[in-house]
Amino acid sequence: MNKIIIALDGHAGCGKSTTAKSVAKELNYVFIDTGAMYRAVTYSFLENDIDFADPTEVSKALDAISLKFVFNPEKGLGEIHLNDVNVEPFIRNMNITRRVSDVAAIKEVRQFCVIEQQKMGKDKGIVMDGRDIGTVVFPTAELKVFMTADVEVRAKRRLKEMEDKGEKTNLSDVIADIENRDYLDSTRKESPLKKAEDAVVVDTSGLTIKEQVASILNLAKKKIELS
Ligand code: CDP
Ligand code: CDP
């Protein structure tokens, strides 16, 4: 059977990664969390005190970065490695989350990540989630989904996730972060977050993960049959 590319784009906290993981598992496809790449670059820039506003410094810093996903058989997932070090444990805290949209708006950073993402998807059979997958990375993806949901619902989901991890925060801070990132991601000059013309819109506000996965899987199976 032919393999396809599934692009899941949308706002923060809609359930893109969770859905992409399950859909990839069901189809025996590779899941690629492109947000992890922008987070890993942000982590590297902060660790090395890179001046985001200086394009020369940014380009030099990117030259020294290698990113790859290494499969962790225990988790059944690829984990992001920065220069051969697993940085998964360091990239999902509030410190990185607050800065990532600024780093992801830099042209050189986007070019760097997009080239890597296109290489990862060259043999198809991938479920890739992000902000610009259907518009820029794989504009010819066979299935494009644009996810959205009410901001409070998304923030409550994120808050629960953070509390489960023992991170101290509150609903209004999480809402502020999500609104700020959505704004920065949608209004930036380079590859802003927007729905691809041919994307299917899925509002996940009232959906459970199970329903969400079933709906995307259903769409994917139809596309696979046609391909
Ligand atoms: O999971 P969450 O929605 O918090 O975010 P993420 O998917 O980990 O992405 C973190 C940030 O990376 C986003 O807010 C965007 O600024 C950026 N990003 C992007 O610009 N393009 C992508 N393809 C993926 C993420
Ligand atoms: O990748 P994205 O930022 O779009 O969202 P995610 O990281 O997959 O999901 C954020 C949180 O919302 C996770 O803890 C999910 O389990 C939860 N979620 C949920 O409870 N119900 C949904 N329908 C979608 C996501």
mmCIF file of C-alpha atoms and ligand atoms in Angstrom:
data_model
loop_
_atom_site.group_PDB
_atom_site.id
_atom_site.type_symbol
_atom_site.label_atom_id
_atom_site.label_comp_id
_atom_site.label_asym_id
_atom_site.label_seq_id
_atom_site.Cartn_x
_atom_site.Cartn_y
_atom_site.Cartn_z
ATOM 1 C CA MET A 1 0.000 0.000 0.000
ATOM 2 C CA ASN A 2 1.238 3.498 -0.760
ATOM 3 C CA LYS A 3 2.412 5.613 2.123
ATOM 4 C CA ILE A 4 1.215 9.167 2.543
ATOM 5 C CA ILE A 5 2.234 12.297 4.434
ATOM 6 C CA ILE A 6 -0.116 13.458 7.190
ATOM 7 C CA ALA A 7 0.356 17.098 8.228
ATOM 8 C CA LEU A 8 -1.232 18.218 11.512
ATOM 9 C CA ASP A 9 -1.054 21.954 12.112
ATOM 10 C CA GLY A 10 -2.804 24.253 14.532
ATOM 11 C CA HIS A 11 -2.800 26.150 17.789
ATOM 12 C CA ALA A 12 -1.023 25.163 21.000
ATOM 13 C CA GLY A 13 -2.765 22.538 23.136
ATOM 14 C CA CYS A 14 -5.254 21.220 20.560
ATOM 15 C CA GLY A 15 -3.904 17.705 20.949
ATOM 16 C CA LYS A 16 -1.805 17.601 17.773
ATOM 17 C CA SER A 17 1.144 15.688 19.231
ATOM 18 C CA THR A 18 -0.987 13.262 21.212
ATOM 19 C CA THR A 19 -3.111 12.549 18.138
ATOM 20 C CA ALA A 20 -0.130 12.338 15.793
ATOM 21 C CA LYS A 21 1.566 9.787 18.075
ATOM 22 C CA SER A 22 -1.469 7.477 18.139
ATOM 23 C CA VAL A 23 -2.248 7.834 14.449
ATOM 24 C CA ALA A 24 1.387 7.034 13.579
ATOM 25 C CA LYS A 25 1.320 3.975 15.821
ATOM 26 C CA GLU A 26 -1.899 2.673 14.257
ATOM 27 C CA LEU A 27 -0.612 3.122 10.732
ATOM 28 C CA ASN A 28 2.930 2.018 11.526
ATOM 29 C CA TYR A 29 4.138 5.448 10.402
ATOM 30 C CA VAL A 30 6.860 7.666 11.880
ATOM 31 C CA PHE A 31 5.707 10.479 14.186
ATOM 32 C CA ILE A 32 7.667 13.727 13.961
ATOM 33 C CA ASP A 33 7.083 16.460 16.530
ATOM 34 C CA THR A 34 8.523 19.529 14.817
ATOM 35 C CA GLY A 35 7.854 21.665 17.905
ATOM 36 C CA ALA A 36 10.537 19.594 19.662
ATOM 37 C CA MET A 37 13.042 20.786 17.031
ATOM 38 C CA TYR A 38 12.255 24.479 17.619
ATOM 39 C CA ARG A 39 12.374 23.834 21.363
ATOM 40 C CA ALA A 40 15.773 22.114 21.087
ATOM 41 C CA VAL A 41 17.173 25.037 19.069
ATOM 42 C CA THR A 42 15.795 27.448 21.694
ATOM 43 C CA TYR A 43 17.424 25.394 24.459
ATOM 44 C CA SER A 44 20.768 25.499 22.638
ATOM 45 C CA PHE A 45 20.538 29.280 22.039
ATOM 46 C CA LEU A 46 19.724 29.956 25.696
ATOM 47 C CA GLU A 47 22.472 27.637 26.976
ATOM 48 C CA ASN A 48 25.014 29.339 24.706
ATOM 49 C CA ASP A 49 23.741 32.863 25.317
ATOM 50 C CA ILE A 50 23.101 33.510 21.628
ATOM 51 C CA ASP A 51 21.826 36.967 20.694
ATOM 52 C CA PHE A 52 18.615 36.119 18.751
ATOM 53 C CA ALA A 53 18.647 39.531 17.094
ATOM 54 C CA ASP A 54 22.052 39.020 15.431
ATOM 55 C CA PRO A 55 21.654 36.984 12.193
ATOM 56 C CA THR A 56 25.414 36.284 11.955
ATOM 57 C CA GLU A 57 25.516 34.924 15.475
ATOM 58 C CA VAL A 58 22.346 32.894 14.821
ATOM 59 C CA SER A 59 23.770 31.377 11.598
ATOM 60 C CA LYS A 60 27.029 30.479 13.325
ATOM 61 C CA ALA A 61 25.132 28.885 16.194
ATOM 62 C CA LEU A 62 22.990 26.858 13.766
ATOM 63 C CA ASP A 63 26.132 25.593 11.987
ATOM 64 C CA ALA A 64 27.153 23.970 15.265
ATOM 65 C CA ILE A 65 23.775 22.255 15.813
ATOM 66 C CA SER A 66 22.716 18.802 14.709
ATOM 67 C CA LEU A 67 19.204 17.572 15.452
ATOM 68 C CA LYS A 68 17.909 14.069 15.132
ATOM 69 C CA PHE A 69 15.131 11.903 16.518
ATOM 70 C CA VAL A 70 16.402 8.704 18.132
ATOM 71 C CA PHE A 71 13.870 5.933 18.656
ATOM 72 C CA ASN A 72 13.329 4.973 22.305
ATOM 73 C CA PRO A 73 11.928 1.419 22.231
ATOM 74 C CA GLU A 74 10.641 1.675 25.824
ATOM 75 C CA LYS A 75 8.475 4.667 24.935
ATOM 76 C CA GLY A 76 7.857 3.529 21.366
ATOM 77 C CA LEU A 77 8.760 7.076 20.265
ATOM 78 C CA GLY A 78 11.533 9.139 18.737
ATOM 79 C CA GLU A 79 13.240 11.541 21.150
ATOM 80 C CA ILE A 80 14.967 14.717 20.056
ATOM 81 C CA HIS A 81 18.769 14.684 20.314
ATOM 82 C CA LEU A 82 20.780 17.878 20.099
ATOM 83 C CA ASN A 83 24.376 17.166 19.084
ATOM 84 C CA ASP A 84 23.843 13.524 20.093
ATOM 85 C CA VAL A 85 22.495 14.389 23.549
ATOM 86 C CA ASN A 86 18.881 13.558 24.449
ATOM 87 C CA VAL A 87 17.385 16.954 25.369
ATOM 88 C CA GLU A 88 13.756 15.794 25.831
ATOM 89 C CA PRO A 89 13.956 16.327 29.614
ATOM 90 C CA PHE A 90 14.993 19.992 29.192
ATOM 91 C CA ILE A 91 12.817 21.428 26.434
ATOM 92 C CA ARG A 92 9.239 21.358 27.728
ATOM 93 C CA ASN A 93 9.522 23.660 30.748
ATOM 94 C CA MET A 94 8.106 27.197 30.934
ATOM 95 C CA ASN A 95 11.518 28.803 30.431
ATOM 96 C CA ILE A 96 11.817 27.301 26.943
ATOM 97 C CA THR A 97 8.087 27.620 26.207
ATOM 98 C CA ARG A 98 8.189 31.382 26.843
ATOM 99 C CA ARG A 99 11.043 31.930 24.357
ATOM 100 C CA VAL A 100 10.380 29.354 21.647
ATOM 101 C CA SER A 101 8.055 31.481 19.500
ATOM 102 C CA ASP A 102 10.696 34.232 19.283
ATOM 103 C CA VAL A 103 13.311 31.734 18.125
ATOM 104 C CA ALA A 104 10.858 30.063 15.719
ATOM 105 C CA ALA A 105 10.206 33.432 14.055
ATOM 106 C CA ILE A 106 13.848 33.737 12.907
ATOM 107 C CA LYS A 107 14.227 33.093 9.171
ATOM 108 C CA GLU A 108 17.522 31.191 9.483
ATOM 109 C CA VAL A 109 16.095 28.938 12.199
ATOM 110 C CA ARG A 110 13.062 28.094 10.082
ATOM 111 C CA GLN A 111 15.175 27.324 7.008
ATOM 112 C CA PHE A 112 17.386 25.048 9.112
ATOM 113 C CA CYS A 113 14.449 23.120 10.630
ATOM 114 C CA VAL A 114 12.426 22.882 7.417
ATOM 115 C CA ILE A 115 15.342 21.313 5.495
ATOM 116 C CA GLU A 116 15.729 18.682 8.216
ATOM 117 C CA GLN A 117 11.964 18.005 8.284
ATOM 118 C CA GLN A 118 11.816 17.564 4.512
ATOM 119 C CA LYS A 119 14.663 15.031 4.705
ATOM 120 C CA MET A 120 12.828 13.138 7.473
ATOM 121 C CA GLY A 121 9.689 12.886 5.339
ATOM 122 C CA LYS A 122 11.259 12.076 1.983
ATOM 123 C CA ASP A 123 10.062 8.432 2.033
ATOM 124 C CA LYS A 124 6.562 9.422 3.239
ATOM 125 C CA GLY A 125 4.828 7.268 5.890
ATOM 126 C CA ILE A 126 5.004 10.112 8.420
ATOM 127 C CA VAL A 127 2.671 12.003 10.706
ATOM 128 C CA MET A 128 4.234 15.403 11.286
ATOM 129 C CA ASP A 129 2.771 17.993 13.634
ATOM 130 C CA GLY A 130 3.611 21.675 13.822
ATOM 131 C CA ARG A 131 2.516 25.063 12.543
ATOM 132 C CA ASP A 132 3.609 25.176 8.892
ATOM 133 C CA ILE A 133 3.675 21.542 7.811
ATOM 134 C CA GLY A 134 0.778 21.719 5.356
ATOM 135 C CA THR A 135 1.668 25.203 4.122
ATOM 136 C CA VAL A 136 5.481 25.190 3.860
ATOM 137 C CA VAL A 137 7.192 21.904 4.764
ATOM 138 C CA PHE A 138 4.956 19.550 2.760
ATOM 139 C CA PRO A 139 2.527 21.654 0.711
ATOM 140 C CA THR A 140 1.639 18.520 -1.290
ATOM 141 C CA ALA A 141 0.880 16.349 1.785
ATOM 142 C CA GLU A 142 -1.980 13.976 0.982
ATOM 143 C CA LEU A 143 -3.796 14.753 4.257
ATOM 144 C CA LYS A 144 -3.707 18.140 5.949
ATOM 145 C CA VAL A 145 -5.537 18.798 9.185
ATOM 146 C CA PHE A 146 -5.823 22.162 10.901
ATOM 147 C CA MET A 147 -6.697 21.792 14.573
ATOM 148 C CA THR A 148 -8.195 24.419 16.756
ATOM 149 C CA ALA A 149 -10.012 24.576 20.116
ATOM 150 C CA ASP A 150 -11.304 27.058 22.647
ATOM 151 C CA VAL A 151 -8.358 28.707 24.434
ATOM 152 C CA GLU A 152 -9.624 27.919 27.933
ATOM 153 C CA VAL A 153 -10.085 24.258 27.084
ATOM 154 C CA ARG A 154 -6.542 24.138 25.708
ATOM 155 C CA ALA A 155 -5.094 25.912 28.726
ATOM 156 C CA LYS A 156 -6.871 23.562 31.159
ATOM 157 C CA ARG A 157 -5.423 20.574 29.307
ATOM 158 C CA ARG A 158 -1.930 22.070 29.455
ATOM 159 C CA LEU A 159 -2.306 22.991 33.119
ATOM 160 C CA LYS A 160 -3.257 19.419 34.001
ATOM 161 C CA GLU A 161 -0.274 18.130 32.058
ATOM 162 C CA MET A 162 2.064 20.500 33.936
ATOM 163 C CA GLU A 163 0.549 19.724 37.329
ATOM 164 C CA ASP A 164 0.952 16.003 36.629
ATOM 165 C CA LYS A 165 4.653 16.697 36.017
ATOM 166 C CA GLY A 166 4.885 18.633 39.293
ATOM 167 C CA GLU A 167 5.423 22.043 37.588
ATOM 168 C CA LYS A 168 3.920 24.919 39.563
ATOM 169 C CA THR A 169 1.739 27.271 37.518
ATOM 170 C CA ASN A 170 -1.836 28.582 37.306
ATOM 171 C CA LEU A 171 -4.592 28.810 34.705
ATOM 172 C CA SER A 172 -4.203 32.523 33.949
ATOM 173 C CA ASP A 173 -0.451 32.167 33.273
ATOM 174 C CA VAL A 174 -1.073 29.216 30.968
ATOM 175 C CA ILE A 175 -3.835 31.109 29.108
ATOM 176 C CA ALA A 176 -1.496 34.110 28.738
ATOM 177 C CA ASP A 177 1.306 31.910 27.354
ATOM 178 C CA ILE A 178 -0.976 30.141 24.881
ATOM 179 C CA GLU A 179 -2.559 33.392 23.671
ATOM 180 C CA ASN A 180 0.841 35.018 23.316
ATOM 181 C CA ARG A 181 2.320 32.103 21.356
ATOM 182 C CA ASP A 182 -0.756 31.803 19.128
ATOM 183 C CA TYR A 183 -0.462 35.523 18.394
ATOM 184 C CA LEU A 184 3.299 35.424 17.680
ATOM 185 C CA ASP A 185 3.002 32.224 15.611
ATOM 186 C CA SER A 186 0.103 33.556 13.513
ATOM 187 C CA THR A 187 1.474 37.039 12.870
ATOM 188 C CA ARG A 188 5.168 36.365 12.197
ATOM 189 C CA LYS A 189 6.557 37.190 8.770
ATOM 190 C CA GLU A 190 8.198 33.807 8.124
ATOM 191 C CA SER A 191 5.756 30.917 7.603
ATOM 192 C CA PRO A 192 2.998 32.106 9.925
ATOM 193 C CA LEU A 193 0.577 29.624 11.423
ATOM 194 C CA LYS A 194 -2.406 29.522 9.092
ATOM 195 C CA LYS A 195 -4.754 26.965 7.667
ATOM 196 C CA ALA A 196 -3.663 25.540 4.315
ATOM 197 C CA GLU A 197 -6.426 26.057 1.763
ATOM 198 C CA ASP A 198 -6.955 22.327 1.401
ATOM 199 C CA ALA A 199 -6.744 21.464 5.114
ATOM 200 C CA VAL A 200 -9.630 19.870 6.990
ATOM 201 C CA VAL A 201 -10.509 21.893 10.104
ATOM 202 C CA VAL A 202 -11.026 19.891 13.300
ATOM 203 C CA ASP A 203 -12.244 21.723 16.418
ATOM 204 C CA THR A 204 -11.144 19.559 19.342
ATOM 205 C CA SER A 205 -12.869 21.584 22.121
ATOM 206 C CA GLY A 206 -15.494 18.923 22.774
ATOM 207 C CA LEU A 207 -13.555 15.865 21.676
ATOM 208 C CA THR A 208 -11.790 13.235 23.729
ATOM 209 C CA ILE A 209 -8.373 12.068 22.567
ATOM 210 C CA LYS A 210 -9.964 8.781 21.494
ATOM 211 C CA GLU A 211 -12.561 10.575 19.316
ATOM 212 C CA GLN A 212 -9.925 12.872 17.902
ATOM 213 C CA VAL A 213 -7.630 9.993 16.946
ATOM 214 C CA ALA A 214 -10.521 8.034 15.409
ATOM 215 C CA SER A 215 -11.550 10.993 13.258
ATOM 216 C CA ILE A 216 -8.028 11.634 11.905
ATOM 217 C CA LEU A 217 -7.430 7.921 11.371
ATOM 218 C CA ASN A 218 -10.637 7.709 9.392
ATOM 219 C CA LEU A 219 -9.557 10.614 7.163
ATOM 220 C CA ALA A 220 -6.090 9.075 6.761
ATOM 221 C CA LYS A 221 -7.397 5.656 5.756
ATOM 222 C CA LYS A 222 -9.565 7.213 3.035
ATOM 223 C CA LYS A 223 -6.553 9.107 1.654
ATOM 224 C CA ILE A 224 -4.366 5.995 1.794
ATOM 225 C CA GLU A 225 -6.964 4.034 -0.192
ATOM 226 C CA LEU A 226 -6.970 6.742 -2.856
ATOM 227 C CA SER A 227 -3.185 7.044 -3.107
HETATM 228 O O1 CDP B 1 3.040 21.590 22.096
HETATM 229 P P1 CDP B 1 2.916 23.081 22.009
HETATM 230 O O2 CDP B 1 1.695 23.484 21.293
HETATM 231 O O3 CDP B 1 3.112 23.785 23.291
HETATM 232 O O4 CDP B 1 4.070 23.616 21.116
HETATM 233 P P2 CDP B 1 5.082 22.882 20.179
HETATM 234 O O5 CDP B 1 4.383 22.113 19.115
HETATM 235 O O6 CDP B 1 6.063 22.168 21.020
HETATM 236 O O7 CDP B 1 5.763 24.126 19.475
HETATM 237 C C1 CDP B 1 6.451 25.099 20.237
HETATM 238 C C2 CDP B 1 6.606 26.345 19.382
HETATM 239 O O8 CDP B 1 7.473 26.039 18.290
HETATM 240 C C3 CDP B 1 5.343 26.911 18.769
HETATM 241 O O9 CDP B 1 4.634 27.785 19.637
HETATM 242 C C4 CDP B 1 5.909 27.647 17.558
HETATM 243 O O10 CDP B 1 6.417 28.923 17.935
HETATM 244 C C5 CDP B 1 7.097 26.789 17.155
HETATM 245 N N1 CDP B 1 6.821 25.893 16.020
HETATM 246 C C6 CDP B 1 6.842 26.440 14.752
HETATM 247 O O11 CDP B 1 7.027 27.649 14.606
HETATM 248 N N2 CDP B 1 6.708 25.653 13.672
HETATM 249 C C7 CDP B 1 6.500 24.343 13.802
HETATM 250 N N3 CDP B 1 6.382 23.583 12.711
HETATM 251 C C8 CDP B 1 6.433 23.762 15.091
HETATM 252 C C9 CDP B 1 6.567 24.579 16.187
HETATM 253 O O1 CDP B 2 0.515 19.182 20.369
HETATM 254 P P1 CDP B 2 -0.503 20.131 20.948
HETATM 255 O O2 CDP B 2 0.093 21.309 21.611
HETATM 256 O O3 CDP B 2 -1.563 20.516 19.961
HETATM 257 O O4 CDP B 2 -1.289 19.324 22.091
HETATM 258 P P2 CDP B 2 -0.872 18.030 22.911
HETATM 259 O O5 CDP B 2 0.442 18.253 23.543
HETATM 260 O O6 CDP B 2 -1.043 16.801 22.078
HETATM 261 O O7 CDP B 2 -2.045 17.987 23.991
HETATM 262 C C1 CDP B 2 -2.022 18.859 25.110
HETATM 263 C C2 CDP B 2 -2.720 18.162 26.268
HETATM 264 O O8 CDP B 2 -4.111 18.127 26.025
HETATM 265 C C3 CDP B 2 -2.273 16.707 26.466
HETATM 266 O O9 CDP B 2 -2.134 16.460 27.843
HETATM 267 C C4 CDP B 2 -3.444 15.926 25.915
HETATM 268 O O10 CDP B 2 -3.596 14.654 26.528
HETATM 269 C C5 CDP B 2 -4.623 16.830 26.241
HETATM 270 N N1 CDP B 2 -5.806 16.654 25.353
HETATM 271 C C6 CDP B 2 -7.021 16.218 25.885
HETATM 272 O O11 CDP B 2 -7.097 15.987 27.082
HETATM 273 N N2 CDP B 2 -8.110 16.063 25.062
HETATM 274 C C7 CDP B 2 -8.040 16.323 23.762
HETATM 275 N N3 CDP B 2 -9.099 16.153 22.975
HETATM 276 C C8 CDP B 2 -6.816 16.790 23.199
HETATM 277 C C9 CDP B 2 -5.704 16.942 24.033
#
